[in-house]
Amino acid sequence: MTLIELAQITWEEYQAYAAEDSSKEFAQAREEFLQAARSTAARTLCADAEKLAWQYTPGKQLPEQAEQATALLEPGRPEYLRFRVDHGAETVTFDLVRPCQACGIDRVDEVHGLVDLGRLLAEGSDR
């Protein structure tokens, strides 16, 4: 085997390992982010909020340097909770998002507690 062949084989093996390692790191980071969303929901609302089905939002759908997870409040309802971290601005938000079927513009309100969430949901049902 020549030096060139050895270098090429070594490079190919490295690329395969790096891709697998990167994938594992991403999966671990995603799970840690989802755990942060669940913890924030439990701390802000109640322990039952931690049990919601939190979903990680792919980065292509978000502003640059932002990460988010969402959870439906109840299957069949359009409202959902959103946990978002903007790494560039160093901000963390926990919001209720109420999509408007008529105009396509989401109403987003920060949630500070269970009473606050109840008030926001009541406002939405008045419409």
GROMACS .gro file of N, CA and C in nm:
model
  381
    1MET      N    1   0.086  -0.118   0.000
    1MET     CA    2   0.000   0.000   0.000
    1MET      C    3   0.090   0.124   0.000
    2THR      N    4   0.054   0.219  -0.084
    2THR     CA    5   0.133   0.342  -0.092
    2THR      C    6   0.088   0.440   0.016
    3LEU      N    7   0.168   0.540   0.037
    3LEU     CA    8   0.136   0.645   0.134
    3LEU      C    9   0.007   0.715   0.094
    4ILE      N   10  -0.011   0.741  -0.035
    4ILE     CA   11  -0.133   0.808  -0.083
    4ILE      C   12  -0.256   0.723  -0.054
    5GLU      N   13  -0.248   0.593  -0.083
    5GLU     CA   14  -0.361   0.503  -0.057
    5GLU      C   15  -0.392   0.498   0.093
    6LEU      N   16  -0.290   0.489   0.174
    6LEU     CA   17  -0.309   0.487   0.319
    6LEU      C   18  -0.374   0.616   0.367
    7ALA      N   19  -0.330   0.729   0.316
    7ALA     CA   20  -0.387   0.858   0.354
    7ALA      C   21  -0.534   0.866   0.313
    8GLN      N   22  -0.567   0.820   0.193
    8GLN     CA   23  -0.706   0.825   0.145
    8GLN      C   24  -0.796   0.734   0.229
    9ILE      N   25  -0.750   0.615   0.259
    9ILE     CA   26  -0.829   0.522   0.341
    9ILE      C   27  -0.849   0.581   0.481
   10THR      N   28  -0.744   0.636   0.537
   10THR     CA   29  -0.752   0.697   0.669
   10THR      C   30  -0.851   0.812   0.670
   11TRP      N   31  -0.847   0.895   0.565
   11TRP     CA   32  -0.941   1.008   0.554
   11TRP      C   33  -1.085   0.959   0.546
   12GLU      N   34  -1.112   0.858   0.466
   12GLU     CA   35  -1.248   0.804   0.453
   12GLU      C   36  -1.298   0.747   0.585
   13GLU      N   37  -1.211   0.677   0.657
   13GLU     CA   38  -1.249   0.622   0.787
   13GLU      C   39  -1.277   0.735   0.886
   14TYR      N   40  -1.195   0.838   0.881
   14TYR     CA   41  -1.215   0.953   0.970
   14TYR      C   42  -1.348   1.020   0.942
   15GLN      N   43  -1.380   1.041   0.815
   15GLN     CA   44  -1.507   1.106   0.779
   15GLN      C   45  -1.626   1.024   0.829
   16ALA      N   46  -1.623   0.894   0.813
   16ALA     CA   47  -1.731   0.808   0.861
   16ALA      C   48  -1.745   0.818   1.013
   17TYR      N   49  -1.633   0.815   1.083
   17TYR     CA   50  -1.636   0.826   1.229
   17TYR      C   51  -1.687   0.963   1.273
   18ALA      N   52  -1.639   1.069   1.208
   18ALA     CA   53  -1.679   1.205   1.245
   18ALA      C   54  -1.829   1.226   1.223
   19ALA      N   55  -1.883   1.173   1.115
   19ALA     CA   56  -2.026   1.186   1.087
   19ALA      C   57  -2.108   1.114   1.194
   20GLU      N   58  -2.065   0.994   1.231
   20GLU     CA   59  -2.136   0.918   1.334
   20GLU      C   60  -2.126   0.988   1.469
   21ASP      N   61  -2.007   1.037   1.503
   21ASP     CA   62  -1.986   1.107   1.629
   21ASP      C   63  -2.068   1.234   1.635
   22SER      N   64  -2.072   1.309   1.526
   22SER     CA   65  -2.150   1.432   1.519
   22SER      C   66  -2.299   1.404   1.537
   23SER      N   67  -2.346   1.297   1.476
   23SER     CA   68  -2.486   1.257   1.487
   23SER      C   69  -2.522   1.224   1.632
   24LYS      N   70  -2.433   1.154   1.701
   24LYS     CA   71  -2.456   1.119   1.842
   24LYS      C   72  -2.458   1.244   1.929
   25GLU      N   73  -2.365   1.336   1.902
   25GLU     CA   74  -2.360   1.461   1.979
   25GLU      C   75  -2.486   1.543   1.957
   26PHE      N   76  -2.535   1.549   1.832
   26PHE     CA   77  -2.657   1.623   1.802
   26PHE      C   78  -2.776   1.562   1.875
   27ALA      N   79  -2.786   1.431   1.873
   27ALA     CA   80  -2.897   1.363   1.941
   27ALA      C   81  -2.894   1.390   2.091
   28GLN      N   82  -2.776   1.389   2.148
   28GLN     CA   83  -2.763   1.417   2.291
   28GLN      C   84  -2.798   1.562   2.321
   29ALA      N   85  -2.752   1.656   2.239
   29ALA     CA   86  -2.783   1.798   2.259
   29ALA      C   87  -2.933   1.823   2.244
   30ARG      N   88  -2.994   1.757   2.147
   30ARG     CA   89  -3.139   1.773   2.125
   30ARG      C   90  -3.215   1.722   2.247
   31GLU      N   91  -3.176   1.608   2.301
   31GLU     CA   92  -3.245   1.553   2.419
   31GLU      C   93  -3.226   1.644   2.540
   32GLU      N   94  -3.108   1.701   2.557
   32GLU     CA   95  -3.085   1.795   2.668
   32GLU      C   96  -3.171   1.920   2.651
   33PHE      N   97  -3.189   1.965   2.526
   33PHE     CA   98  -3.273   2.082   2.501
   33PHE      C   99  -3.419   2.051   2.533
   34LEU      N  100  -3.466   1.933   2.491
   34LEU     CA  101  -3.604   1.893   2.522
   34LEU      C  102  -3.624   1.881   2.673
   35GLN      N  103  -3.524   1.833   2.744
   35GLN     CA  104  -3.534   1.826   2.890
   35GLN      C  105  -3.542   1.965   2.951
   36ALA      N  106  -3.470   2.061   2.895
   36ALA     CA  107  -3.480   2.199   2.943
   36ALA      C  108  -3.620   2.254   2.919
   37ALA      N  109  -3.680   2.221   2.806
   37ALA     CA  110  -3.818   2.265   2.777
   37ALA      C  111  -3.914   2.203   2.877
   38ARG      N  112  -3.901   2.074   2.903
   38ARG     CA  113  -3.989   2.007   3.000
   38ARG      C  114  -3.972   2.066   3.139
   39SER      N  115  -3.849   2.091   3.180
   39SER     CA  116  -3.823   2.149   3.312
   39SER      C  117  -3.881   2.289   3.324
   40THR      N  118  -3.867   2.368   3.220
   40THR     CA  119  -3.922   2.504   3.221
   40THR      C  120  -4.074   2.498   3.230
   41ALA      N  121  -4.137   2.408   3.157
   41ALA     CA  122  -4.282   2.393   3.162
   41ALA      C  123  -4.328   2.354   3.302
   42ALA      N  124  -4.258   2.259   3.363
   42ALA     CA  125  -4.294   2.214   3.498
   42ALA      C  126  -4.275   2.326   3.599
   43ARG      N  127  -4.166   2.399   3.589
   43ARG     CA  128  -4.136   2.507   3.683
   43ARG      C  129  -4.232   2.625   3.664
   44THR      N  130  -4.266   2.657   3.539
   44THR     CA  131  -4.352   2.773   3.511
   44THR      C  132  -4.499   2.743   3.534
   45LEU      N  133  -4.544   2.622   3.496
   45LEU     CA  134  -4.686   2.590   3.503
   45LEU      C  135  -4.717   2.493   3.617
   46CYS      N  136  -4.682   2.368   3.597
   46CYS     CA  137  -4.704   2.265   3.699
   46CYS      C  138  -4.634   2.138   3.654
   47ALA      N  139  -4.626   2.040   3.740
   47ALA     CA  140  -4.556   1.916   3.708
   47ALA      C  141  -4.617   1.846   3.587
   48ASP      N  142  -4.749   1.855   3.570
   48ASP     CA  143  -4.814   1.790   3.456
   48ASP      C  144  -4.767   1.846   3.322
   49ALA      N  145  -4.725   1.970   3.317
   49ALA     CA  146  -4.680   2.031   3.191
   49ALA      C  147  -4.552   1.966   3.140
   50GLU      N  148  -4.476   1.906   3.230
   50GLU     CA  149  -4.353   1.838   3.191
   50GLU      C  150  -4.384   1.714   3.107
   51LYS      N  151  -4.504   1.660   3.125
   51LYS     CA  152  -4.544   1.537   3.056
   51LYS      C  153  -4.595   1.562   2.913
   52LEU      N  154  -4.608   1.687   2.873
   52LEU     CA  155  -4.652   1.716   2.737
   52LEU      C  156  -4.552   1.658   2.637
   53ALA      N  157  -4.600   1.633   2.517
   53ALA     CA  158  -4.515   1.574   2.412
   53ALA      C  159  -4.434   1.684   2.343
   54TRP      N  160  -4.319   1.715   2.399
   54TRP     CA  161  -4.232   1.819   2.345
   54TRP      C  162  -4.161   1.769   2.219
   55GLN      N  163  -4.160   1.854   2.116
   55GLN     CA  164  -4.097   1.821   1.988
   55GLN      C  165  -3.990   1.926   1.958
   56TYR      N  166  -3.874   1.880   1.915
   56TYR     CA  167  -3.766   1.970   1.876
   56TYR      C  168  -3.796   2.025   1.737
   57THR      N  169  -3.779   2.155   1.717
   57THR     CA  170  -3.803   2.219   1.588
   57THR      C  171  -3.672   2.224   1.510
   58PRO      N  172  -3.670   2.170   1.388
   58PRO     CA  173  -3.548   2.176   1.306
   58PRO      C  174  -3.503   2.320   1.283
   59GLY      N  175  -3.372   2.341   1.282
   59GLY     CA  176  -3.313   2.474   1.270
   59GLY      C  177  -3.347   2.549   1.143
   60LYS      N  178  -3.379   2.480   1.035
   60LYS     CA  179  -3.409   2.546   0.908
   60LYS      C  180  -3.534   2.631   0.917
   61GLN      N  181  -3.621   2.602   1.014
   61GLN     CA  182  -3.747   2.675   1.028
   61GLN      C  183  -3.737   2.792   1.125
   62LEU      N  184  -3.618   2.819   1.175
   62LEU     CA  185  -3.600   2.919   1.280
   62LEU      C  186  -3.503   3.029   1.239
   63PRO      N  187  -3.509   3.142   1.311
   63PRO     CA  188  -3.407   3.243   1.289
   63PRO      C  189  -3.270   3.187   1.323
   64GLU      N  190  -3.167   3.244   1.264
   64GLU     CA  191  -3.031   3.198   1.291
   64GLU      C  192  -2.999   3.209   1.439
   65GLN      N  193  -2.927   3.112   1.492
   65GLN     CA  194  -2.883   3.105   1.631
   65GLN      C  195  -2.998   3.082   1.729
   66ALA      N  196  -3.113   3.032   1.681
   66ALA     CA  197  -3.225   3.003   1.770
   66ALA      C  198  -3.251   2.854   1.772
   67GLU      N  199  -3.298   2.807   1.887
   67GLU     CA  200  -3.339   2.669   1.905
   67GLU      C  201  -3.475   2.672   1.971
   68GLN      N  202  -3.563   2.578   1.935
   68GLN     CA  203  -3.693   2.576   2.001
   68GLN      C  204  -3.752   2.437   2.007
   69ALA      N  205  -3.843   2.422   2.102
   69ALA     CA  206  -3.923   2.301   2.116
   69ALA      C  207  -4.066   2.347   2.137
   70THR      N  208  -4.160   2.266   2.090
   70THR     CA  209  -4.301   2.299   2.103
   70THR      C  210  -4.378   2.180   2.159
   71ALA      N  211  -4.494   2.210   2.219
   71ALA     CA  212  -4.581   2.105   2.271
   71ALA      C  213  -4.725   2.152   2.260
   72LEU      N  214  -4.809   2.069   2.198
   72LEU     CA  215  -4.952   2.099   2.192
   72LEU      C  216  -5.008   2.092   2.333
   73LEU      N  217  -5.101   2.184   2.363
   73LEU     CA  218  -5.165   2.180   2.494
   73LEU      C  219  -5.258   2.059   2.504
   74GLU      N  220  -5.323   2.032   2.392
   74GLU     CA  221  -5.417   1.920   2.386
   74GLU      C  222  -5.432   1.880   2.240
   75PRO      N  223  -5.433   1.752   2.211
   75PRO     CA  224  -5.450   1.711   2.071
   75PRO      C  225  -5.579   1.768   2.013
   76GLY      N  226  -5.570   1.817   1.890
   76GLY     CA  227  -5.687   1.873   1.824
   76GLY      C  228  -5.705   2.023   1.842
   77ARG      N  229  -5.634   2.080   1.937
   77ARG     CA  230  -5.642   2.226   1.958
   77ARG      C  231  -5.523   2.292   1.889
   78PRO      N  232  -5.541   2.413   1.837
   78PRO     CA  233  -5.432   2.477   1.764
   78PRO      C  234  -5.325   2.540   1.853
   79GLU      N  235  -5.358   2.576   1.977
   79GLU     CA  236  -5.262   2.644   2.064
   79GLU      C  237  -5.151   2.548   2.106
   80TYR      N  238  -5.032   2.606   2.121
   80TYR     CA  239  -4.921   2.525   2.169
   80TYR      C  240  -4.824   2.611   2.249
   81LEU      N  241  -4.747   2.543   2.333
   81LEU     CA  242  -4.643   2.610   2.409
   81LEU      C  243  -4.514   2.605   2.329
   82ARG      N  244  -4.435   2.710   2.343
   82ARG     CA  245  -4.307   2.718   2.272
   82ARG      C  246  -4.198   2.759   2.370
   83PHE      N  247  -4.092   2.680   2.372
   83PHE     CA  248  -3.972   2.711   2.450
   83PHE      C  249  -3.865   2.746   2.348
   84ARG      N  250  -3.815   2.869   2.353
   84ARG     CA  251  -3.717   2.913   2.253
   84ARG      C  252  -3.596   2.976   2.321
   85VAL      N  253  -3.479   2.940   2.271
   85VAL     CA  254  -3.353   2.998   2.316
   85VAL      C  255  -3.289   3.065   2.196
   86ASP      N  256  -3.260   3.195   2.210
   86ASP     CA  257  -3.187   3.268   2.106
   86ASP      C  258  -3.045   3.284   2.158
   87HIS      N  259  -2.956   3.204   2.103
   87HIS     CA  260  -2.818   3.204   2.152
   87HIS      C  261  -2.746   3.335   2.120
   88GLY      N  262  -2.784   3.401   2.011
   88GLY     CA  263  -2.721   3.527   1.974
   88GLY      C  264  -2.757   3.639   2.070
   89ALA      N  265  -2.885   3.648   2.104
   89ALA     CA  266  -2.933   3.753   2.195
   89ALA      C  267  -2.928   3.708   2.341
   90GLU      N  268  -2.894   3.580   2.362
   90GLU     CA  269  -2.888   3.522   2.496
   90GLU      C  270  -3.021   3.539   2.570
   91THR      N  271  -3.132   3.503   2.503
   91THR     CA  272  -3.263   3.511   2.565
   91THR      C  273  -3.331   3.374   2.562
   92VAL      N  274  -3.414   3.353   2.663
   92VAL     CA  275  -3.495   3.233   2.673
   92VAL      C  276  -3.639   3.278   2.691
   93THR      N  277  -3.730   3.225   2.608
   93THR     CA  278  -3.871   3.260   2.622
   93THR      C  279  -3.955   3.134   2.633
   94PHE      N  280  -4.065   3.148   2.704
   94PHE     CA  281  -4.163   3.041   2.719
   94PHE      C  282  -4.297   3.104   2.685
   95ASP      N  283  -4.355   3.064   2.572
   95ASP     CA  284  -4.470   3.134   2.516
   95ASP      C  285  -4.588   3.042   2.488
   96LEU      N  286  -4.705   3.105   2.481
   96LEU     CA  287  -4.823   3.041   2.425
   96LEU      C  288  -4.837   3.096   2.284
   97VAL      N  289  -4.848   3.006   2.188
   97VAL     CA  290  -4.866   3.047   2.049
   97VAL      C  291  -5.007   3.007   2.008
   98ARG      N  292  -5.081   3.108   1.957
   98ARG     CA  293  -5.217   3.083   1.910
   98ARG      C  294  -5.223   3.117   1.762
   99PRO      N  295  -5.218   3.013   1.677
   99PRO     CA  296  -5.224   3.036   1.533
   99PRO      C  297  -5.363   3.089   1.493
  100CYS      N  298  -5.364   3.185   1.402
  100CYS     CA  299  -5.490   3.237   1.350
  100CYS      C  300  -5.515   3.170   1.215
  101GLN      N  301  -5.621   3.092   1.209
  101GLN     CA  302  -5.655   3.021   1.086
  101GLN      C  303  -5.697   3.118   0.976
  102ALA      N  304  -5.759   3.230   1.013
  102ALA     CA  305  -5.810   3.325   0.915
  102ALA      C  306  -5.699   3.406   0.847
  103CYS      N  307  -5.608   3.462   0.927
  103CYS     CA  308  -5.507   3.553   0.869
  103CYS      C  309  -5.369   3.488   0.855
  104GLY      N  310  -5.347   3.375   0.922
  104GLY     CA  311  -5.218   3.307   0.911
  104GLY      C  312  -5.110   3.366   1.000
  105ILE      N  313  -5.144   3.463   1.083
  105ILE     CA  314  -5.046   3.525   1.173
  105ILE      C  315  -5.066   3.469   1.313
  106ASP      N  316  -4.958   3.421   1.371
  106ASP     CA  317  -4.965   3.363   1.506
  106ASP      C  318  -4.962   3.474   1.611
  107ARG      N  319  -5.043   3.457   1.714
  107ARG     CA  320  -5.036   3.546   1.829
  107ARG      C  321  -4.947   3.477   1.932
  108VAL      N  322  -4.842   3.545   1.974
  108VAL     CA  323  -4.744   3.488   2.066
  108VAL      C  324  -4.741   3.572   2.193
  109ASP      N  325  -4.765   3.507   2.307
  109ASP     CA  326  -4.763   3.575   2.436
  109ASP      C  327  -4.675   3.496   2.533
  110GLU      N  328  -4.589   3.566   2.604
  110GLU     CA  329  -4.504   3.501   2.702
  110GLU      C  330  -4.591   3.452   2.819
  111VAL      N  331  -4.560   3.335   2.868
  111VAL     CA  332  -4.634   3.274   2.979
  111VAL      C  333  -4.547   3.278   3.103
  112HIS      N  334  -4.604   3.334   3.212
  112HIS     CA  335  -4.529   3.349   3.337
  112HIS      C  336  -4.576   3.254   3.446
  113GLY      N  337  -4.689   3.187   3.423
  113GLY     CA  338  -4.741   3.095   3.523
  113GLY      C  339  -4.872   3.034   3.478
  114LEU      N  340  -4.927   2.947   3.560
  114LEU     CA  341  -5.049   2.877   3.526
  114LEU      C  342  -5.169   2.973   3.517
  115VAL      N  343  -5.177   3.070   3.608
  115VAL     CA  344  -5.285   3.169   3.603
  115VAL      C  345  -5.274   3.250   3.474
  116ASP      N  346  -5.154   3.287   3.438
  116ASP     CA  347  -5.129   3.363   3.315
  116ASP      C  348  -5.174   3.281   3.193
  117LEU      N  349  -5.141   3.153   3.189
  117LEU     CA  350  -5.183   3.068   3.078
  117LEU      C  351  -5.335   3.060   3.072
  118GLY      N  352  -5.399   3.044   3.186
  118GLY     CA  353  -5.546   3.041   3.190
  118GLY      C  354  -5.608   3.169   3.137
  119ARG      N  355  -5.551   3.282   3.174
  119ARG     CA  356  -5.602   3.412   3.126
  119ARG      C  357  -5.588   3.422   2.974
  120LEU      N  358  -5.472   3.383   2.923
  120LEU     CA  359  -5.449   3.390   2.778
  120LEU      C  360  -5.543   3.298   2.702
  121LEU      N  361  -5.567   3.180   2.755
  121LEU     CA  362  -5.660   3.088   2.689
  121LEU      C  363  -5.803   3.141   2.693
  122ALA      N  364  -5.839   3.204   2.805
  122ALA     CA  365  -5.974   3.263   2.816
  122ALA      C  366  -5.989   3.378   2.715
  123GLU      N  367  -5.885   3.459   2.700
  123GLU     CA  368  -5.891   3.567   2.601
  123GLU      C  369  -5.912   3.510   2.461
  124GLY      N  370  -5.846   3.402   2.431
  124GLY     CA  371  -5.858   3.340   2.300
  124GLY      C  372  -5.995   3.283   2.274
  125SER      N  373  -6.063   3.235   2.379
  125SER     CA  374  -6.195   3.177   2.358
  125SER      C  375  -6.302   3.285   2.346
  126ASP      N  376  -6.271   3.410   2.381
  126ASP     CA  377  -6.367   3.520   2.369
  126ASP      C  378  -6.384   3.565   2.226
  127ARG      N  379  -6.295   3.524   2.138
  127ARG     CA  380  -6.298   3.571   2.000
  127ARG      C  381  -6.398   3.496   1.919
   0.00000   0.00000   0.00000
